[in-house]
Every structure is written in C-alpha cells, then in structure tokens.
Amino acid sequence: MKALVPYPKNCTGCRFCEMVCSLAKENLVNPRKARLRILKKDVASDIPVVCTQCGKCIEGCPQEAICKDNGVVKIDAEKCIGCGLCVEACPFNVITMVNDVAVKCDLCNGNPLCVKYCSQGGVKFEEVKA
C-alpha cells in the first residue's frame, strides 16, 4: 500500500504543498483549506503532517460515511451529516469541515500533488506496511 510519508528534515516550511492542495481541492489558494498541514516546530524546523490512511476516522463515524477502498480512506459527502466525530477521532488533525462536510486527503487519485510540487522532498508517496 502506498501512503504519504513526511520527511521533516527535508521540509523548508514554504507551505507550497498546502497551497497546491487547497487550489486543487477547493479552487482557491488558502493553506488552511489544504488536506495536509505544515507545523512550525521551532525557528528552523517544520513538520509536514499528513493523513496516514490509518482509518481511525472510520471508527468515529456514526453514519458509515467513511470507508477504506484499496488502502485509501474516503469520505462519502452524500452520507456525511457534518457531526465532526471523525475530526475528533483523527490522531493527526488532518480532517477538516468544509460547508458542514468532512474532507481529508484522498491521495489525489494516486498522484498526490503535494508530493509532485514539493521540490525538497518534505512529503513523499511511498510503499508502507499496511
């Protein structure tokens, strides 16, 4: 299974990954609307925080609006009631609510734009153990 893997030592904190993600998913450049986060640890350290497809959000959803399909956790917007329990269940705080619907990284259908446009390798798309 492939997943996003953060490489904090490579991250420069430019937040370009957040900008690309928000543009692709929300049609506007707003890092707060991105499906990943760059956290400032200290003056010289930034940490990419990404969805690991762990599935904790699936357990938190009372509507069965979240499922795992070929290793990718997906949210069915039609079934989502906007309760936010999946947001609370996410150990990485990368699920957000947009117009009362939960949204998260869907790996851009197998070609994550955050990885494609990260020139420093702060986030990579790699094989991981399931």
PDB file of C-alpha atoms in Angstrom:
ATOM      1  CA  MET A   1       0.000   0.000   0.000  1.00  0.00           C
ATOM      2  CA  LYS A   2       1.269   3.485  -0.820  1.00  0.00           C
ATOM      3  CA  ALA A   3       0.801   6.427   1.514  1.00  0.00           C
ATOM      4  CA  LEU A   4       2.112   9.924   2.119  1.00  0.00           C
ATOM      5  CA  VAL A   5       5.256   9.843   4.225  1.00  0.00           C
ATOM      6  CA  PRO A   6       6.545  13.068   5.804  1.00  0.00           C
ATOM      7  CA  TYR A   7      10.260  13.877   5.836  1.00  0.00           C
ATOM      8  CA  PRO A   8      10.547  16.741   8.342  1.00  0.00           C
ATOM      9  CA  LYS A   9      14.299  17.168   7.814  1.00  0.00           C
ATOM     10  CA  ASN A  10      13.645  17.968   4.146  1.00  0.00           C
ATOM     11  CA  CYS A  11      10.763  20.368   4.779  1.00  0.00           C
ATOM     12  CA  THR A  12      11.666  24.052   4.412  1.00  0.00           C
ATOM     13  CA  GLY A  13       8.299  25.319   5.637  1.00  0.00           C
ATOM     14  CA  CYS A  14       7.492  27.033   2.336  1.00  0.00           C
ATOM     15  CA  ARG A  15       3.921  25.657   2.566  1.00  0.00           C
ATOM     16  CA  PHE A  16       3.746  25.304  -1.213  1.00  0.00           C
ATOM     17  CA  CYS A  17       2.269  21.818  -0.708  1.00  0.00           C
ATOM     18  CA  GLU A  18      -0.607  23.375   1.249  1.00  0.00           C
ATOM     19  CA  MET A  19      -1.181  25.978  -1.454  1.00  0.00           C
ATOM     20  CA  VAL A  20      -1.211  23.391  -4.258  1.00  0.00           C
ATOM     21  CA  CYS A  21      -3.542  21.136  -2.274  1.00  0.00           C
ATOM     22  CA  SER A  22      -6.020  23.895  -1.464  1.00  0.00           C
ATOM     23  CA  LEU A  23      -6.025  25.054  -5.080  1.00  0.00           C
ATOM     24  CA  ALA A  24      -6.664  21.516  -6.346  1.00  0.00           C
ATOM     25  CA  LYS A  25      -9.339  20.659  -3.782  1.00  0.00           C
ATOM     26  CA  GLU A  26     -11.053  23.995  -3.068  1.00  0.00           C
ATOM     27  CA  ASN A  27     -10.201  26.002  -6.193  1.00  0.00           C
ATOM     28  CA  LEU A  28      -8.511  28.706  -4.119  1.00  0.00           C
ATOM     29  CA  VAL A  29      -5.108  29.258  -2.563  1.00  0.00           C
ATOM     30  CA  ASN A  30      -5.693  29.028   1.179  1.00  0.00           C
ATOM     31  CA  PRO A  31      -3.346  26.793   3.208  1.00  0.00           C
ATOM     32  CA  ARG A  32      -6.000  26.417   5.919  1.00  0.00           C
ATOM     33  CA  LYS A  33      -8.153  24.540   3.376  1.00  0.00           C
ATOM     34  CA  ALA A  34      -5.388  22.062   2.482  1.00  0.00           C
ATOM     35  CA  ARG A  35      -5.699  18.360   3.292  1.00  0.00           C
ATOM     36  CA  LEU A  36      -2.269  18.357   4.968  1.00  0.00           C
ATOM     37  CA  ARG A  37      -0.585  20.678   7.461  1.00  0.00           C
ATOM     38  CA  ILE A  38       2.860  22.125   7.952  1.00  0.00           C
ATOM     39  CA  LEU A  39       3.530  22.701  11.635  1.00  0.00           C
ATOM     40  CA  LYS A  40       6.245  25.080  12.792  1.00  0.00           C
ATOM     41  CA  LYS A  41       8.190  23.210  15.477  1.00  0.00           C
ATOM     42  CA  ASP A  42      10.731  25.961  16.071  1.00  0.00           C
ATOM     43  CA  VAL A  43      12.560  28.642  14.100  1.00  0.00           C
ATOM     44  CA  ALA A  44      14.438  26.094  11.996  1.00  0.00           C
ATOM     45  CA  SER A  45      12.088  23.088  11.963  1.00  0.00           C
ATOM     46  CA  ASP A  46       8.854  22.474  10.105  1.00  0.00           C
ATOM     47  CA  ILE A  47       6.901  19.233  10.245  1.00  0.00           C
ATOM     48  CA  PRO A  48       4.594  18.014   7.465  1.00  0.00           C
ATOM     49  CA  VAL A  49       1.515  16.371   8.992  1.00  0.00           C
ATOM     50  CA  VAL A  50      -0.359  14.097   6.607  1.00  0.00           C
ATOM     51  CA  CYS A  51      -3.150  11.553   6.598  1.00  0.00           C
ATOM     52  CA  THR A  52      -1.631   8.099   7.063  1.00  0.00           C
ATOM     53  CA  GLN A  53      -4.871   6.367   5.978  1.00  0.00           C
ATOM     54  CA  CYS A  54      -4.969   4.752   9.449  1.00  0.00           C
ATOM     55  CA  GLY A  55      -8.760   4.530   9.490  1.00  0.00           C
ATOM     56  CA  LYS A  56      -9.394   5.888  12.997  1.00  0.00           C
ATOM     57  CA  CYS A  57     -11.942   8.245  11.418  1.00  0.00           C
ATOM     58  CA  ILE A  58     -13.899   5.239  10.128  1.00  0.00           C
ATOM     59  CA  GLU A  59     -14.443   4.093  13.711  1.00  0.00           C
ATOM     60  CA  GLY A  60     -15.598   7.579  14.707  1.00  0.00           C
ATOM     61  CA  CYS A  61     -18.245   7.983  12.001  1.00  0.00           C
ATOM     62  CA  PRO A  62     -21.781   7.073  13.134  1.00  0.00           C
ATOM     63  CA  GLN A  63     -23.165   7.276   9.566  1.00  0.00           C
ATOM     64  CA  GLU A  64     -20.759   4.849   7.878  1.00  0.00           C
ATOM     65  CA  ALA A  65     -19.839   7.706   5.548  1.00  0.00           C
ATOM     66  CA  ILE A  66     -16.159   6.751   5.649  1.00  0.00           C
ATOM     67  CA  CYS A  67     -14.652   3.600   4.185  1.00  0.00           C
ATOM     68  CA  LYS A  68     -11.296   2.249   3.095  1.00  0.00           C
ATOM     69  CA  ASP A  69     -11.022   1.482  -0.612  1.00  0.00           C
ATOM     70  CA  ASN A  70      -7.770  -0.056  -1.872  1.00  0.00           C
ATOM     71  CA  GLY A  71      -5.926   1.326   1.141  1.00  0.00           C
ATOM     72  CA  VAL A  72      -7.323   4.853   0.781  1.00  0.00           C
ATOM     73  CA  VAL A  73      -9.731   6.181   3.401  1.00  0.00           C
ATOM     74  CA  LYS A  74     -12.528   8.017   1.609  1.00  0.00           C
ATOM     75  CA  ILE A  75     -15.417  10.150   2.834  1.00  0.00           C
ATOM     76  CA  ASP A  76     -18.779   9.930   1.075  1.00  0.00           C
ATOM     77  CA  ALA A  77     -20.000  13.539   1.144  1.00  0.00           C
ATOM     78  CA  GLU A  78     -23.574  12.402   0.464  1.00  0.00           C
ATOM     79  CA  LYS A  79     -23.662  10.326   3.664  1.00  0.00           C
ATOM     80  CA  CYS A  80     -21.752  12.792   5.870  1.00  0.00           C
ATOM     81  CA  ILE A  81     -24.011  14.609   8.339  1.00  0.00           C
ATOM     82  CA  GLY A  82     -21.310  17.046   9.470  1.00  0.00           C
ATOM     83  CA  CYS A  83     -21.200  15.844  13.080  1.00  0.00           C
ATOM     84  CA  GLY A  84     -17.405  16.212  13.261  1.00  0.00           C
ATOM     85  CA  LEU A  85     -16.809  12.969  15.157  1.00  0.00           C
ATOM     86  CA  CYS A  86     -14.297  11.889  12.520  1.00  0.00           C
ATOM     87  CA  VAL A  87     -12.397  15.150  13.073  1.00  0.00           C
ATOM     88  CA  GLU A  88     -12.165  14.315  16.779  1.00  0.00           C
ATOM     89  CA  ALA A  89     -11.114  10.723  16.008  1.00  0.00           C
ATOM     90  CA  CYS A  90      -8.262  11.721  13.680  1.00  0.00           C
ATOM     91  CA  PRO A  91      -4.964  11.394  15.581  1.00  0.00           C
ATOM     92  CA  PHE A  92      -3.216  13.739  13.130  1.00  0.00           C
ATOM     93  CA  ASN A  93      -5.835  16.506  12.994  1.00  0.00           C
ATOM     94  CA  VAL A  94      -5.955  16.446   9.187  1.00  0.00           C
ATOM     95  CA  ILE A  95      -9.706  16.067   8.689  1.00  0.00           C
ATOM     96  CA  THR A  96     -11.491  19.380   8.342  1.00  0.00           C
ATOM     97  CA  MET A  97     -15.050  20.505   7.787  1.00  0.00           C
ATOM     98  CA  VAL A  98     -15.892  22.387   4.586  1.00  0.00           C
ATOM     99  CA  ASN A  99     -19.502  23.535   4.251  1.00  0.00           C
ATOM    100  CA  ASP A 100     -20.509  21.119   7.035  1.00  0.00           C
ATOM    101  CA  VAL A 101     -18.957  18.121   5.262  1.00  0.00           C
ATOM    102  CA  ALA A 102     -15.819  16.313   6.429  1.00  0.00           C
ATOM    103  CA  VAL A 103     -12.904  16.363   3.977  1.00  0.00           C
ATOM    104  CA  LYS A 104      -9.487  14.712   4.054  1.00  0.00           C
ATOM    105  CA  CYS A 105      -6.639  13.724   1.787  1.00  0.00           C
ATOM    106  CA  ASP A 106      -7.692  11.295  -0.934  1.00  0.00           C
ATOM    107  CA  LEU A 107      -4.151  10.983  -2.331  1.00  0.00           C
ATOM    108  CA  CYS A 108      -5.265  12.829  -5.485  1.00  0.00           C
ATOM    109  CA  ASN A 109      -6.303   9.532  -7.075  1.00  0.00           C
ATOM    110  CA  GLY A 110      -2.818   8.069  -6.704  1.00  0.00           C
ATOM    111  CA  ASN A 111      -0.842  11.123  -7.850  1.00  0.00           C
ATOM    112  CA  PRO A 112      -0.575  13.435  -4.814  1.00  0.00           C
ATOM    113  CA  LEU A 113       0.041  16.987  -5.958  1.00  0.00           C
ATOM    114  CA  CYS A 114       1.717  17.893  -2.658  1.00  0.00           C
ATOM    115  CA  VAL A 115       4.419  15.340  -3.482  1.00  0.00           C
ATOM    116  CA  LYS A 116       4.659  16.354  -7.127  1.00  0.00           C
ATOM    117  CA  TYR A 117       5.258  20.002  -6.283  1.00  0.00           C
ATOM    118  CA  CYS A 118       7.442  19.620  -3.180  1.00  0.00           C
ATOM    119  CA  SER A 119      10.888  20.393  -4.565  1.00  0.00           C
ATOM    120  CA  GLN A 120      12.644  19.436  -1.313  1.00  0.00           C
ATOM    121  CA  GLY A 121      11.099  16.005  -0.696  1.00  0.00           C
ATOM    122  CA  GLY A 122       9.359  17.026   2.525  1.00  0.00           C
ATOM    123  CA  VAL A 123       6.493  14.684   1.628  1.00  0.00           C
ATOM    124  CA  LYS A 124       6.864  11.518  -0.439  1.00  0.00           C
ATOM    125  CA  PHE A 125       4.428   8.893  -1.751  1.00  0.00           C
ATOM    126  CA  GLU A 126       5.899   5.531  -0.809  1.00  0.00           C
ATOM    127  CA  GLU A 127       5.081   1.923  -0.114  1.00  0.00           C
ATOM    128  CA  VAL A 128       4.312   1.368   3.554  1.00  0.00           C
ATOM    129  CA  LYS A 129       3.283  -1.651   5.587  1.00  0.00           C
ATOM    130  CA  ALA A 130      -0.490  -1.949   5.866  1.00  0.00           C
TER     131      ALA A 130
END
